[in-house]
mmCIF file of C-alpha atoms in Angstrom:
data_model
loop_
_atom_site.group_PDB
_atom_site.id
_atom_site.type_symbol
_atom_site.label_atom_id
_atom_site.label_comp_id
_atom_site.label_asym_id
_atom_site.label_seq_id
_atom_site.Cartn_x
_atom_site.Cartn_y
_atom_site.Cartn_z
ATOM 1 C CA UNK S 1 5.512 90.891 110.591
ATOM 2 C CA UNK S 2 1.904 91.826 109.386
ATOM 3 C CA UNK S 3 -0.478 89.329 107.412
ATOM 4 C CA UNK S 4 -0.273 91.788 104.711
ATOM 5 C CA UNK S 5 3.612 91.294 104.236
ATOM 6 C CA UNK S 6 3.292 87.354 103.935
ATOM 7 C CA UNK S 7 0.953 87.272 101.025
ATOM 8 C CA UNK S 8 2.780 87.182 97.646
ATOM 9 C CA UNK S 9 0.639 87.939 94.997
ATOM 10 C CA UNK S 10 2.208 85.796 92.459
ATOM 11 C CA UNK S 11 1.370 88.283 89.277
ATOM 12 C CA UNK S 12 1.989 86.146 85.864
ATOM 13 C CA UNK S 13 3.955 88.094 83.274
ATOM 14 C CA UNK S 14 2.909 89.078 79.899
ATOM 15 C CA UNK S 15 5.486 86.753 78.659
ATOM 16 C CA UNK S 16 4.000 84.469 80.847
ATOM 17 C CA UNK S 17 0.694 84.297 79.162
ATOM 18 C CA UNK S 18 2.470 84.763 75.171
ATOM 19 C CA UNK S 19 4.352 81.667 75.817
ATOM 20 C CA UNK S 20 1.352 79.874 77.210
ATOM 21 C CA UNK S 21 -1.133 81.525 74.313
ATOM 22 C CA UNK S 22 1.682 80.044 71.667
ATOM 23 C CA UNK S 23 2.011 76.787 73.494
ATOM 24 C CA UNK S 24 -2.003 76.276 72.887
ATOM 25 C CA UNK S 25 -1.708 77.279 69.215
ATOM 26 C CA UNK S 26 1.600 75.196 68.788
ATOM 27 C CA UNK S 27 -0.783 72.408 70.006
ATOM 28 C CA UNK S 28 -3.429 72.872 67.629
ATOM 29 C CA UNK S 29 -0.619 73.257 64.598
ATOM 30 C CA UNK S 30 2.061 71.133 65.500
ATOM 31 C CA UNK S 31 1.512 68.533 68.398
ATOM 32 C CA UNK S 32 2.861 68.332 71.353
ATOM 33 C CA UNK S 33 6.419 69.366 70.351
ATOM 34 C CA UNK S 34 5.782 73.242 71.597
ATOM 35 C CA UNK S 35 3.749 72.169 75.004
ATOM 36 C CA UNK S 36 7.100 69.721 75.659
ATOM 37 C CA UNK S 37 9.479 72.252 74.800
ATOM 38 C CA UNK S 38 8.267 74.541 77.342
ATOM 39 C CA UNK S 39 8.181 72.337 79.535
ATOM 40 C CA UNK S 40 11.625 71.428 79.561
ATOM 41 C CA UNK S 41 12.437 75.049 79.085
ATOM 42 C CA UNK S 42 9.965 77.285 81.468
ATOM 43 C CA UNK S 43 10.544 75.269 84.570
ATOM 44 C CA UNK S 44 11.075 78.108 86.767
ATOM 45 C CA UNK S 45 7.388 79.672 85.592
ATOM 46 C CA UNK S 46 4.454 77.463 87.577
ATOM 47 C CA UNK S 47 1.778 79.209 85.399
ATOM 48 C CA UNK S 48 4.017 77.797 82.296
ATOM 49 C CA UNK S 49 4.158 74.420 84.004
ATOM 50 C CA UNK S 50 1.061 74.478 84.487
ATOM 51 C CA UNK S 51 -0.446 75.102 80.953
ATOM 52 C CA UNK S 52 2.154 72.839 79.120
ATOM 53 C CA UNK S 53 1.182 69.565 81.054
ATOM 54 C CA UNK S 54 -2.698 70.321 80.061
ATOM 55 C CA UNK S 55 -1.424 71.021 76.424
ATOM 56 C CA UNK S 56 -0.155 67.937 76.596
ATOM 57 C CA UNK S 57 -2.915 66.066 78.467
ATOM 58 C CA UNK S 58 -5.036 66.964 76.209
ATOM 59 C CA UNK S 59 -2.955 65.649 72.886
ATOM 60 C CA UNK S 60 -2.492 62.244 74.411
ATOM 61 C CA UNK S 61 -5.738 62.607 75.067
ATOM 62 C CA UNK S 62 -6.672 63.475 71.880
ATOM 63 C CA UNK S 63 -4.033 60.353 70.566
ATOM 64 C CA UNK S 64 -6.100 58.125 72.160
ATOM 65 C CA UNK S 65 -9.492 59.336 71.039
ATOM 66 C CA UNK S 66 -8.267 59.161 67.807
ATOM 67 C CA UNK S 67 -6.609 56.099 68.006
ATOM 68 C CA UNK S 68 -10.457 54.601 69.237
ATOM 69 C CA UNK S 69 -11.872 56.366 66.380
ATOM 70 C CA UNK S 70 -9.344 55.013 63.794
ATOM 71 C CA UNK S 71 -10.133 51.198 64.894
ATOM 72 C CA UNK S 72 -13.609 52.537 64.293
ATOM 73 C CA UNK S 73 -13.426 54.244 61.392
ATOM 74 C CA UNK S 74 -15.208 51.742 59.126
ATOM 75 C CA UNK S 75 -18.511 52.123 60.926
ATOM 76 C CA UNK S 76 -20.729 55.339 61.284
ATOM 77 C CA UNK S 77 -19.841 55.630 64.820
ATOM 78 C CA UNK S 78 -16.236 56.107 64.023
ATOM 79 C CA UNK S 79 -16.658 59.174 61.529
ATOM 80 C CA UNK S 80 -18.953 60.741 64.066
ATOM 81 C CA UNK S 81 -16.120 60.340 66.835
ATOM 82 C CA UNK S 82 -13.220 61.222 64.875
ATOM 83 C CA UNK S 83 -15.122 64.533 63.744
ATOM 84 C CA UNK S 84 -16.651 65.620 66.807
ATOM 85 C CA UNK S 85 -12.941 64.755 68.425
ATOM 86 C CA UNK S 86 -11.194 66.825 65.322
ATOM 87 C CA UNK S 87 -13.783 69.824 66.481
ATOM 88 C CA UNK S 88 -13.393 69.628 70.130
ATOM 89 C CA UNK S 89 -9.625 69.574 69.424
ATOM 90 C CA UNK S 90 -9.942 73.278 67.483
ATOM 91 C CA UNK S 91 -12.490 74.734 69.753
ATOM 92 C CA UNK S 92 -10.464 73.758 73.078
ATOM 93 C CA UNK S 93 -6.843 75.012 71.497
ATOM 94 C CA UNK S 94 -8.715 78.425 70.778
ATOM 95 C CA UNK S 95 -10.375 78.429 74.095
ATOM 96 C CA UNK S 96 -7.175 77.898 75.761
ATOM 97 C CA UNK S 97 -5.127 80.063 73.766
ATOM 98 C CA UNK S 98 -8.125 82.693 74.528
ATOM 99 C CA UNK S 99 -8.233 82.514 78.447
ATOM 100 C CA UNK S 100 -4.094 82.675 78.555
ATOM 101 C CA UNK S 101 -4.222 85.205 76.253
ATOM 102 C CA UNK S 102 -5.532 87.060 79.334
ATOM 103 C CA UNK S 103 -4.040 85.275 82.198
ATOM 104 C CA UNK S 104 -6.308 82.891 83.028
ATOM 105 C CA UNK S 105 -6.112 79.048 84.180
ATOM 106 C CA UNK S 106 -7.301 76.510 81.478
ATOM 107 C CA UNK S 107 -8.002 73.433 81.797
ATOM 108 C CA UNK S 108 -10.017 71.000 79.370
ATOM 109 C CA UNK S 109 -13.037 69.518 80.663
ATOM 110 C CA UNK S 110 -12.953 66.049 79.414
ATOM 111 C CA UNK S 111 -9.196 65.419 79.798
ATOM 112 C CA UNK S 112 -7.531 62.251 81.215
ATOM 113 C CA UNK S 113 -4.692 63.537 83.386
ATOM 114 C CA UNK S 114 -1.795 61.697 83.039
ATOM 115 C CA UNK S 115 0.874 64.190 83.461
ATOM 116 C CA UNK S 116 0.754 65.856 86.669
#
């Protein structure tokens, strides 16, 4: 057997990257309900696997950040961090809806990890 014949290329689907596109805008609409459906559902896709679990990083880690900016809401710190969290929460959805859009990887730069 030749080098060339081990390689798989493993080529992601267009379905592939309209499930993960909806699974970022189901994130920035409705939670984490789409990113756990597919989940559950697309276990057989890695690239699926892959982009729910940093959907839903990110909205626990946006639960927390707004959980921190709720306790301090009543302070001029709070408002700031809620609203630069609200923002960071649009502009990352649309970036990762964006970069699956064409296939790419995404993965949030300031995200705690705690699904792997």
């Amino acid at each position: 057997m030749s080098q060339d014949t081990e390689l798989v290329i493993n080529e992601i689907t267009q379905n592939a990257k309209n499930m993960a596109r909806l699974c970022w805008l189901g994130t920035l609409f409705f939670g984490f309900i789409p990113a756990l459906i597919l989940l559950f559902v697309k276990q057989d896709d890695d690239y699926m696997q892959a982009q729910s679990k940093e959907a839903l990083n990110w909205f626990l880690t946006g639960v927390l950040g707004y959980s921190i900016g709720f306790i301090l809401f009543f302070s001029l710190i709070g408002v700031m961090f809620t609203l630069a969290l609200g923002i960071s929460h649009l502009v990352f959805c649309t970036i990762g809806a964006i970069a699956t859009s064409k296939g790419d990887s995404f993965r949030v730069p300031y995200n705690l990890r705690l699904i792997k």
